[in-house]
PDB file of C-alpha atoms in Angstrom:
ATOM      1  CA  MET A   1     -32.394-100.444  21.896  1.00 42.00           C
ATOM      2  CA  ALA A   2     -29.630-101.197  24.397  1.00 63.00           C
ATOM      3  CA  ILE A   3     -26.937 -98.626  25.007  1.00 90.00           C
ATOM      4  CA  ASP A   4     -23.446 -99.911  24.746  1.00 96.00           C
ATOM      5  CA  LYS A   5     -20.651 -97.019  24.966  1.00 98.00           C
ATOM      6  CA  THR A   6     -18.043 -99.159  24.921  1.00 97.00           C
ATOM      7  CA  VAL A   7     -14.732 -98.665  22.596  1.00 97.00           C
ATOM      8  CA  ALA A   8     -12.029-101.352  21.687  1.00 96.00           C
ATOM      9  CA  THR A   9      -9.232 -99.405  22.438  1.00 97.00           C
ATOM     10  CA  ALA A  10      -7.836 -96.062  23.772  1.00 98.00           C
ATOM     11  CA  ALA A  11      -6.301 -95.208  20.208  1.00 98.00           C
ATOM     12  CA  GLU A  12      -9.915 -95.197  18.763  1.00 98.00           C
ATOM     13  CA  ALA A  13     -11.231 -93.438  21.993  1.00 98.00           C
ATOM     14  CA  VAL A  14      -9.403 -90.310  21.517  1.00 98.00           C
ATOM     15  CA  SER A  15      -9.004 -90.465  17.694  1.00 98.00           C
ATOM     16  CA  ASP A  16     -10.793 -87.547  17.006  1.00 98.00           C
ATOM     17  CA  ILE A  17      -9.781 -85.096  19.493  1.00 98.00           C
ATOM     18  CA  PRO A  18      -8.094 -82.252  17.245  1.00 98.00           C
ATOM     19  CA  ASP A  19      -5.360 -79.546  17.654  1.00 98.00           C
ATOM     20  CA  GLY A  20      -6.624 -76.800  19.742  1.00 98.00           C
ATOM     21  CA  ALA A  21      -9.007 -79.167  21.689  1.00 98.00           C
ATOM     22  CA  SER A  22      -9.739 -78.112  25.339  1.00 98.00           C
ATOM     23  CA  LEU A  23      -9.835 -80.839  27.908  1.00 98.00           C
ATOM     24  CA  ALA A  24     -10.701 -81.655  31.419  1.00 98.00           C
ATOM     25  CA  VAL A  25      -8.630 -84.431  32.860  1.00 98.00           C
ATOM     26  CA  GLY A  26      -9.191 -86.355  36.101  1.00 97.00           C
ATOM     27  CA  GLY A  27      -6.422 -86.986  38.625  1.00 93.00           C
ATOM     28  CA  PHE A  28      -5.356 -85.960  42.124  1.00 92.00           C
ATOM     29  CA  GLY A  29      -1.543 -85.841  42.340  1.00 87.00           C
ATOM     30  CA  LEU A  30      -1.237 -89.451  40.395  1.00 89.00           C
ATOM     31  CA  SER A  31      -4.346 -90.934  41.833  1.00 91.00           C
ATOM     32  CA  GLY A  32      -6.703 -91.487  38.834  1.00 93.00           C
ATOM     33  CA  ASN A  33      -4.338 -90.437  36.081  1.00 95.00           C
ATOM     34  CA  PRO A  34      -6.069 -91.679  32.646  1.00 97.00           C
ATOM     35  CA  ILE A  35      -2.619 -92.783  31.649  1.00 97.00           C
ATOM     36  CA  ALA A  36      -3.971 -95.213  28.906  1.00 97.00           C
ATOM     37  CA  LEU A  37      -5.714 -92.321  27.452  1.00 98.00           C
ATOM     38  CA  ILE A  38      -2.934 -89.670  27.948  1.00 98.00           C
ATOM     39  CA  GLU A  39      -0.580 -92.185  26.120  1.00 97.00           C
ATOM     40  CA  ALA A  40      -2.986 -92.618  23.309  1.00 98.00           C
ATOM     41  CA  LEU A  41      -3.181 -89.198  22.799  1.00 98.00           C
ATOM     42  CA  LEU A  42       0.242 -88.699  22.737  1.00 98.00           C
ATOM     43  CA  ALA A  43       0.640 -90.959  20.081  1.00 98.00           C
ATOM     44  CA  GLN A  44      -2.276 -89.623  18.110  1.00 98.00           C
ATOM     45  CA  GLY A  45      -0.462 -86.349  17.790  1.00 97.00           C
ATOM     46  CA  ALA A  46      -3.004 -83.709  18.582  1.00 98.00           C
ATOM     47  CA  GLY A  47      -1.226 -80.723  20.048  1.00 98.00           C
ATOM     48  CA  ASP A  48      -1.848 -77.045  21.011  1.00 98.00           C
ATOM     49  CA  LEU A  49      -4.049 -78.306  23.558  1.00 98.00           C
ATOM     50  CA  SER A  50      -5.955 -76.386  26.641  1.00 98.00           C
ATOM     51  CA  VAL A  51      -5.891 -78.653  29.465  1.00 98.00           C
ATOM     52  CA  VAL A  52      -7.945 -78.499  32.981  1.00 98.00           C
ATOM     53  CA  SER A  53      -6.447 -80.416  35.684  1.00 97.00           C
ATOM     54  CA  ASN A  54      -5.504 -80.394  39.194  1.00 96.00           C
ATOM     55  CA  ASN A  55      -2.085 -80.734  38.322  1.00 94.00           C
ATOM     56  CA  CYS A  56       0.187 -81.622  35.498  1.00 94.00           C
ATOM     57  CA  GLY A  57       1.342 -85.168  36.454  1.00 91.00           C
ATOM     58  CA  VAL A  58       5.124 -85.216  36.902  1.00 91.00           C
ATOM     59  CA  ASP A  59       8.125 -85.254  34.954  1.00 90.00           C
ATOM     60  CA  GLY A  60       7.683 -88.534  32.771  1.00 91.00           C
ATOM     61  CA  TRP A  61       4.341 -89.474  34.082  1.00 93.00           C
ATOM     62  CA  GLY A  62       0.437 -88.207  33.525  1.00 94.00           C
ATOM     63  CA  LEU A  63      -0.020 -85.279  31.766  1.00 96.00           C
ATOM     64  CA  GLY A  64       3.904 -84.603  32.150  1.00 95.00           C
ATOM     65  CA  VAL A  65       4.208 -86.753  28.820  1.00 96.00           C
ATOM     66  CA  LEU A  66       2.068 -84.465  26.844  1.00 97.00           C
ATOM     67  CA  LEU A  67       4.022 -81.313  28.540  1.00 97.00           C
ATOM     68  CA  GLU A  68       7.259 -82.761  27.352  1.00 96.00           C
ATOM     69  CA  ALA A  69       6.299 -83.122  23.921  1.00 97.00           C
ATOM     70  CA  GLY A  70       5.396 -79.529  23.589  1.00 97.00           C
ATOM     71  CA  ARG A  71       1.416 -80.687  22.963  1.00 98.00           C
ATOM     72  CA  ILE A  72      -0.186 -78.445  25.720  1.00 98.00           C
ATOM     73  CA  ARG A  73      -0.318 -74.602  25.245  1.00 98.00           C
ATOM     74  CA  LYS A  74      -2.145 -73.742  28.314  1.00 98.00           C
ATOM     75  CA  MET A  75      -2.916 -75.176  31.734  1.00 98.00           C
ATOM     76  CA  THR A  76      -5.493 -74.428  34.056  1.00 98.00           C
ATOM     77  CA  SER A  77      -4.690 -75.899  37.248  1.00 97.00           C
ATOM     78  CA  SER A  78      -4.228 -75.510  41.307  1.00 95.00           C
ATOM     79  CA  TYR A  79      -0.908 -77.452  41.885  1.00 91.00           C
ATOM     80  CA  VAL A  80       1.897 -77.296  39.668  1.00 85.00           C
ATOM     81  CA  GLY A  81       4.665 -77.914  42.209  1.00 78.00           C
ATOM     82  CA  GLU A  82       5.948 -81.644  41.427  1.00 78.00           C
ATOM     83  CA  ASN A  83       7.076 -81.001  37.842  1.00 87.00           C
ATOM     84  CA  LYS A  84      10.388 -79.467  36.823  1.00 91.00           C
ATOM     85  CA  GLU A  85       9.605 -79.542  33.046  1.00 94.00           C
ATOM     86  CA  PHE A  86       6.479 -77.480  33.931  1.00 94.00           C
ATOM     87  CA  ALA A  87       8.297 -74.557  35.722  1.00 93.00           C
ATOM     88  CA  ARG A  88      10.763 -74.663  33.086  1.00 94.00           C
ATOM     89  CA  ARG A  89       8.263 -74.113  30.528  1.00 96.00           C
ATOM     90  CA  TYR A  90       5.908 -71.439  32.302  1.00 95.00           C
ATOM     91  CA  LEU A  91       8.864 -69.457  33.575  1.00 94.00           C
ATOM     92  CA  GLY A  92      10.543 -69.860  29.979  1.00 95.00           C
ATOM     93  CA  GLY A  93       7.280 -68.247  28.290  1.00 95.00           C
ATOM     94  CA  GLU A  94       6.607 -71.859  26.552  1.00 96.00           C
ATOM     95  CA  LEU A  95       3.242 -72.331  28.653  1.00 97.00           C
ATOM     96  CA  GLU A  96       0.470 -70.458  29.828  1.00 98.00           C
ATOM     97  CA  LEU A  97      -1.158 -71.024  33.424  1.00 97.00           C
ATOM     98  CA  GLU A  98      -4.604 -70.121  34.760  1.00 97.00           C
ATOM     99  CA  LEU A  99      -3.839 -70.772  38.626  1.00 96.00           C
ATOM    100  CA  THR A 100      -7.048 -71.638  40.538  1.00 97.00           C
ATOM    101  CA  PRO A 101      -7.629 -72.341  44.057  1.00 96.00           C
ATOM    102  CA  GLN A 102      -8.355 -76.233  44.164  1.00 96.00           C
ATOM    103  CA  GLY A 103     -11.975 -76.311  45.740  1.00 96.00           C
ATOM    104  CA  THR A 104     -12.812 -73.552  43.229  1.00 98.00           C
ATOM    105  CA  LEU A 105     -11.342 -75.330  40.457  1.00 98.00           C
ATOM    106  CA  ALA A 106     -13.490 -78.566  41.262  1.00 97.00           C
ATOM    107  CA  GLU A 107     -16.805 -76.468  41.494  1.00 98.00           C
ATOM    108  CA  LYS A 108     -15.694 -74.569  38.315  1.00 98.00           C
ATOM    109  CA  LEU A 109     -15.803 -78.059  36.307  1.00 98.00           C
ATOM    110  CA  ARG A 110     -18.970 -79.388  38.183  1.00 98.00           C
ATOM    111  CA  ALA A 111     -20.877 -76.282  37.628  1.00 98.00           C
ATOM    112  CA  GLY A 112     -20.038 -76.322  33.978  1.00 98.00           C
ATOM    113  CA  GLY A 113     -21.351 -80.044  33.971  1.00 98.00           C
ATOM    114  CA  SER A 114     -24.195 -78.777  35.895  1.00 97.00           C
ATOM    115  CA  GLY A 115     -25.341 -76.113  33.246  1.00 97.00           C
ATOM    116  CA  ILE A 116     -24.189 -73.113  35.959  1.00 98.00           C
ATOM    117  CA  ALA A 117     -22.657 -70.479  33.997  1.00 98.00           C
ATOM    118  CA  ALA A 118     -20.870 -68.823  36.946  1.00 98.00           C
ATOM    119  CA  PHE A 119     -20.978 -68.697  40.924  1.00 98.00           C
ATOM    120  CA  TYR A 120     -19.739 -66.583  43.722  1.00 98.00           C
ATOM    121  CA  THR A 121     -17.093 -68.110  46.369  1.00 98.00           C
ATOM    122  CA  ARG A 122     -15.135 -66.761  49.039  1.00 97.00           C
ATOM    123  CA  SER A 123     -12.220 -68.398  47.915  1.00 97.00           C
ATOM    124  CA  GLY A 124      -9.502 -65.970  46.571  1.00 96.00           C
ATOM    125  CA  VAL A 125     -11.293 -62.805  48.182  1.00 98.00           C
ATOM    126  CA  GLY A 126      -8.474 -60.156  48.961  1.00 97.00           C
ATOM    127  CA  THR A 127      -5.869 -62.064  46.979  1.00 97.00           C
ATOM    128  CA  GLN A 128      -4.786 -61.489  43.248  1.00 97.00           C
ATOM    129  CA  VAL A 129      -7.269 -64.311  42.381  1.00 97.00           C
ATOM    130  CA  ALA A 130      -9.925 -61.928  42.481  1.00 98.00           C
ATOM    131  CA  GLU A 131      -7.726 -58.488  42.274  1.00 98.00           C
ATOM    132  CA  GLY A 132      -5.911 -59.703  39.079  1.00 97.00           C
ATOM    133  CA  GLY A 133      -2.195 -59.674  38.226  1.00 97.00           C
ATOM    134  CA  LEU A 134      -1.364 -63.361  38.751  1.00 96.00           C
ATOM    135  CA  PRO A 135       1.208 -63.879  35.856  1.00 96.00           C
ATOM    136  CA  GLN A 136      -0.218 -65.984  33.394  1.00 97.00           C
ATOM    137  CA  LYS A 137       2.458 -65.770  30.528  1.00 97.00           C
ATOM    138  CA  TYR A 138       6.065 -64.895  30.574  1.00 97.00           C
ATOM    139  CA  ASP A 139       8.364 -64.188  27.631  1.00 95.00           C
ATOM    140  CA  ALA A 140      11.793 -65.726  27.175  1.00 92.00           C
ATOM    141  CA  GLU A 141      13.571 -63.207  29.192  1.00 93.00           C
ATOM    142  CA  GLY A 142      11.064 -63.566  32.280  1.00 92.00           C
ATOM    143  CA  ASN A 143       8.843 -60.617  31.822  1.00 96.00           C
ATOM    144  CA  VAL A 144       5.189 -60.810  32.329  1.00 96.00           C
ATOM    145  CA  LEU A 145       3.255 -60.800  29.125  1.00 96.00           C
ATOM    146  CA  GLN A 146       0.020 -61.457  30.507  1.00 97.00           C
ATOM    147  CA  ALA A 147      -1.767 -61.186  33.730  1.00 97.00           C
ATOM    148  CA  SER A 148      -4.726 -62.435  34.984  1.00 97.00           C
ATOM    149  CA  ALA A 149      -7.800 -59.654  34.904  1.00 97.00           C
ATOM    150  CA  PRO A 150      -9.759 -58.548  38.008  1.00 98.00           C
ATOM    151  CA  LYS A 151     -12.806 -60.531  38.836  1.00 98.00           C
ATOM    152  CA  GLU A 152     -16.236 -59.358  40.026  1.00 98.00           C
ATOM    153  CA  VAL A 153     -16.494 -59.145  43.902  1.00 98.00           C
ATOM    154  CA  ARG A 154     -19.873 -58.359  45.714  1.00 98.00           C
ATOM    155  CA  PRO A 155     -21.030 -58.698  48.959  1.00 98.00           C
ATOM    156  CA  PHE A 156     -23.682 -61.336  50.429  1.00 98.00           C
ATOM    157  CA  ALA A 157     -24.949 -62.255  53.426  1.00 97.00           C
ATOM    158  CA  PRO A 158     -26.030 -65.964  53.588  1.00 94.00           C
ATOM    159  CA  GLY A 159     -27.047 -66.605  57.433  1.00 93.00           C
ATOM    160  CA  GLY A 160     -27.065 -62.983  58.093  1.00 96.00           C
ATOM    161  CA  VAL A 161     -23.254 -62.296  58.134  1.00 96.00           C
ATOM    162  CA  GLU A 162     -22.112 -60.060  55.136  1.00 98.00           C
ATOM    163  CA  ASN A 163     -18.926 -61.072  53.272  1.00 98.00           C
ATOM    164  CA  GLU A 164     -17.476 -60.348  49.915  1.00 98.00           C
ATOM    165  CA  TYR A 165     -17.474 -63.088  47.398  1.00 98.00           C
ATOM    166  CA  VAL A 166     -15.650 -63.354  44.010  1.00 98.00           C
ATOM    167  CA  LEU A 167     -17.684 -64.294  40.681  1.00 98.00           C
ATOM    168  CA  GLU A 168     -16.247 -67.512  39.206  1.00 98.00           C
ATOM    169  CA  GLU A 169     -17.098 -68.645  35.598  1.00 98.00           C
ATOM    170  CA  SER A 170     -17.498 -72.205  35.235  1.00 98.00           C
ATOM    171  CA  ILE A 171     -15.607 -74.518  33.005  1.00 98.00           C
ATOM    172  CA  VAL A 172     -16.843 -76.580  30.270  1.00 98.00           C
ATOM    173  CA  THR A 173     -14.063 -78.134  27.652  1.00 98.00           C
ATOM    174  CA  ASP A 174     -14.545 -79.854  24.428  1.00 98.00           C
ATOM    175  CA  PHE A 175     -13.451 -83.563  25.877  1.00 98.00           C
ATOM    176  CA  ALA A 176     -12.904 -85.303  29.027  1.00 98.00           C
ATOM    177  CA  LEU A 177     -10.434 -87.757  30.198  1.00 98.00           C
ATOM    178  CA  VAL A 178     -10.768 -89.700  33.235  1.00 98.00           C
ATOM    179  CA  HIS A 179      -9.778 -92.966  35.111  1.00 98.00           C
ATOM    180  CA  ALA A 180     -12.419 -95.016  37.100  1.00 98.00           C
ATOM    181  CA  LEU A 181     -12.218 -98.217  39.134  1.00 98.00           C
ATOM    182  CA  ARG A 182     -15.352 -99.661  37.492  1.00 98.00           C
ATOM    183  CA  GLY A 183     -17.543 -99.073  34.903  1.00 98.00           C
ATOM    184  CA  ASP A 184     -20.594-100.517  33.083  1.00 98.00           C
ATOM    185  CA  ARG A 185     -21.208-100.288  29.277  1.00 97.00           C
ATOM    186  CA  HIS A 186     -23.711 -97.531  29.985  1.00 97.00           C
ATOM    187  CA  GLY A 187     -21.151 -95.644  31.275  1.00 98.00           C
ATOM    188  CA  ASN A 188     -22.152 -95.460  34.936  1.00 98.00           C
ATOM    189  CA  LEU A 189     -18.594 -95.009  37.037  1.00 98.00           C
ATOM    190  CA  VAL A 190     -17.113 -96.039  40.316  1.00 98.00           C
ATOM    191  CA  PHE A 191     -13.990 -94.173  41.430  1.00 98.00           C
ATOM    192  CA  ASN A 192     -11.704 -95.326  43.937  1.00 96.00           C
ATOM    193  CA  LYS A 193     -10.359 -93.080  47.050  1.00 94.00           C
ATOM    194  CA  ALA A 194      -8.709 -89.737  46.018  1.00 92.00           C
ATOM    195  CA  ALA A 195      -9.291 -90.561  42.233  1.00 93.00           C
ATOM    196  CA  ARG A 196     -12.843 -89.202  43.091  1.00 94.00           C
ATOM    197  CA  GLN A 197     -11.527 -85.873  43.972  1.00 93.00           C
ATOM    198  CA  PHE A 198     -11.286 -84.355  40.418  1.00 96.00           C
ATOM    199  CA  GLY A 199     -12.853 -87.614  38.377  1.00 97.00           C
ATOM    200  CA  PRO A 200     -16.369 -86.920  38.440  1.00 98.00           C
ATOM    201  CA  PRO A 201     -16.057 -83.001  37.976  1.00 98.00           C
ATOM    202  CA  ALA A 202     -13.773 -83.371  35.314  1.00 98.00           C
ATOM    203  CA  ALA A 203     -16.087 -86.008  33.317  1.00 98.00           C
ATOM    204  CA  MET A 204     -18.982 -83.676  34.153  1.00 98.00           C
ATOM    205  CA  ALA A 205     -17.446 -80.658  32.604  1.00 98.00           C
ATOM    206  CA  GLY A 206     -16.287 -82.384  29.244  1.00 98.00           C
ATOM    207  CA  LYS A 207     -18.858 -82.243  25.921  1.00 98.00           C
ATOM    208  CA  VAL A 208     -17.441 -85.729  25.294  1.00 98.00           C
ATOM    209  CA  CYS A 209     -16.107 -87.793  28.284  1.00 98.00           C
ATOM    210  CA  ILE A 210     -14.039 -90.582  27.808  1.00 98.00           C
ATOM    211  CA  ALA A 211     -13.492 -92.967  30.527  1.00 98.00           C
ATOM    212  CA  GLN A 212     -11.002 -95.827  31.111  1.00 98.00           C
ATOM    213  CA  VAL A 213     -11.915 -98.440  33.800  1.00 98.00           C
ATOM    214  CA  GLU A 214     -10.113-101.095  35.556  1.00 98.00           C
ATOM    215  CA  GLU A 215     -12.874-103.305  35.250  1.00 98.00           C
ATOM    216  CA  LEU A 216     -15.931-103.370  32.768  1.00 98.00           C
ATOM    217  CA  VAL A 217     -18.876-104.810  34.134  1.00 97.00           C
ATOM    218  CA  GLU A 218     -22.908-105.563  32.489  1.00 96.00           C
ATOM    219  CA  PRO A 219     -25.472-103.016  33.290  1.00 95.00           C
ATOM    220  CA  GLY A 220     -26.895-103.971  36.796  1.00 95.00           C
ATOM    221  CA  ALA A 221     -23.646-105.440  38.233  1.00 97.00           C
ATOM    222  CA  ILE A 222     -22.993-101.995  39.880  1.00 98.00           C
ATOM    223  CA  ASP A 223     -25.410-101.103  43.061  1.00 97.00           C
ATOM    224  CA  PRO A 224     -26.983 -97.708  41.842  1.00 96.00           C
ATOM    225  CA  ASP A 225     -26.401 -96.478  45.350  1.00 97.00           C
ATOM    226  CA  GLN A 226     -22.813 -96.910  44.679  1.00 97.00           C
ATOM    227  CA  VAL A 227     -22.520 -95.073  41.321  1.00 98.00           C
ATOM    228  CA  HIS A 228     -20.339 -91.853  41.761  1.00 98.00           C
ATOM    229  CA  LEU A 229     -20.924 -90.567  38.453  1.00 98.00           C
ATOM    230  CA  PRO A 230     -24.259 -91.644  36.341  1.00 97.00           C
ATOM    231  CA  GLY A 231     -23.537 -92.742  32.737  1.00 97.00           C
ATOM    232  CA  VAL A 232     -25.579 -89.740  31.068  1.00 97.00           C
ATOM    233  CA  TYR A 233     -21.931 -88.006  31.516  1.00 98.00           C
ATOM    234  CA  VAL A 234     -20.196 -90.586  29.691  1.00 98.00           C
ATOM    235  CA  HIS A 235     -19.735 -90.830  26.001  1.00 98.00           C
ATOM    236  CA  ARG A 236     -17.081 -93.602  25.457  1.00 98.00           C
ATOM    237  CA  ILE A 237     -15.615 -96.361  28.026  1.00 98.00           C
ATOM    238  CA  ILE A 238     -12.526 -98.525  27.607  1.00 98.00           C
ATOM    239  CA  GLU A 239     -11.217-101.443  29.749  1.00 98.00           C
ATOM    240  CA  VAL A 240      -7.613-101.324  30.759  1.00 97.00           C
ATOM    241  CA  GLY A 241      -7.271-104.046  33.461  1.00 95.00           C
ATOM    242  CA  SER A 242      -6.158-103.743  37.150  1.00 90.00           C
ATOM    243  CA  ASP A 243      -2.570-104.256  36.651  1.00 89.00           C
ATOM    244  CA  ILE A 244      -2.072-101.025  34.677  1.00 89.00           C
ATOM    245  CA  GLU A 245       0.591 -99.172  36.169  1.00 87.00           C
ATOM    246  CA  LYS A 246      -0.116 -96.973  38.882  1.00 84.00           C
ATOM    247  CA  ARG A 247       2.805 -94.829  40.075  1.00 83.00           C
ATOM    248  CA  ILE A 248       3.066 -93.105  43.683  1.00 80.00           C
ATOM    249  CA  GLU A 249       4.081 -89.204  43.483  1.00 77.00           C
ATOM    250  CA  LYS A 250       6.037 -89.354  47.002  1.00 75.00           C
ATOM    251  CA  ARG A 251       6.583 -92.513  48.650  1.00 77.00           C
ATOM    252  CA  THR A 252       7.506 -91.938  52.330  1.00 80.00           C
ATOM    253  CA  VAL A 253       8.792 -94.980  54.430  1.00 80.00           C
ATOM    254  CA  ARG A 254      10.229 -95.257  58.190  1.00 78.00           C
ATOM    255  CA  SER A 255      12.521 -98.033  59.365  1.00 75.00           C
ATOM    256  CA  ALA A 256      10.977-101.003  60.730  1.00 73.00           C
ATOM    257  CA  GLU A 257      10.541-101.202  64.302  1.00 74.00           C
ATOM    258  CA  SER A 258      13.311-103.598  65.795  1.00 63.00           C
ATOM    259  CA  ALA A 259      11.753-106.902  66.982  1.00 53.00           C
TER     260      ALA A 259
END
């Protein structure tokens, strides 16, 4: 029996995401933001969401639209510096934040999708990441209501050199939303450039992975050696077209050289 994971619309693809769901969302800056799925989820109305993503978009774009609508309860991220509304909600006690080193966050997602419960890493040793105390939730007056807990630290000596390593638990979410350049009806995906940073690990971490692709092709059209994420991780796929809007987070230009 043929496996066809295509869904007709973004609205249909996210229709069963409930209030209180946890989501892993692809994107590196604004590269690879699954904006069609995000906007469909905004229209669908689910709230009290716990979202794991490298960042939270920017004001008015990406995950920022869900944030502005008050749909996100908690963010687990590594970078939050481009979103003024994020800062306002976090410092005002409206948003919980679990700040995680970028490489650690990617590995927590990948490990979760690989069935690995936890792993040790040197990232964060000697800081509040390991020792605890990072503010996760403020009240309206700016007092810390909740701080991160200490994590287990143990010595290991790979290669014969002993160092301390901190234990990090993996991440598994209810759903994953990702954007890919190309995909087939079996769910095999190809990501483009920076979108490959967090797209595959986010997809792996979701119990139900929903992918939007710019181009949908038939099985066999993608060289197996070029597949970045095998279809076993993907449950639903929609085609959004190559003309979907892609915003640039920061545009830097210089004056043209004189003739």
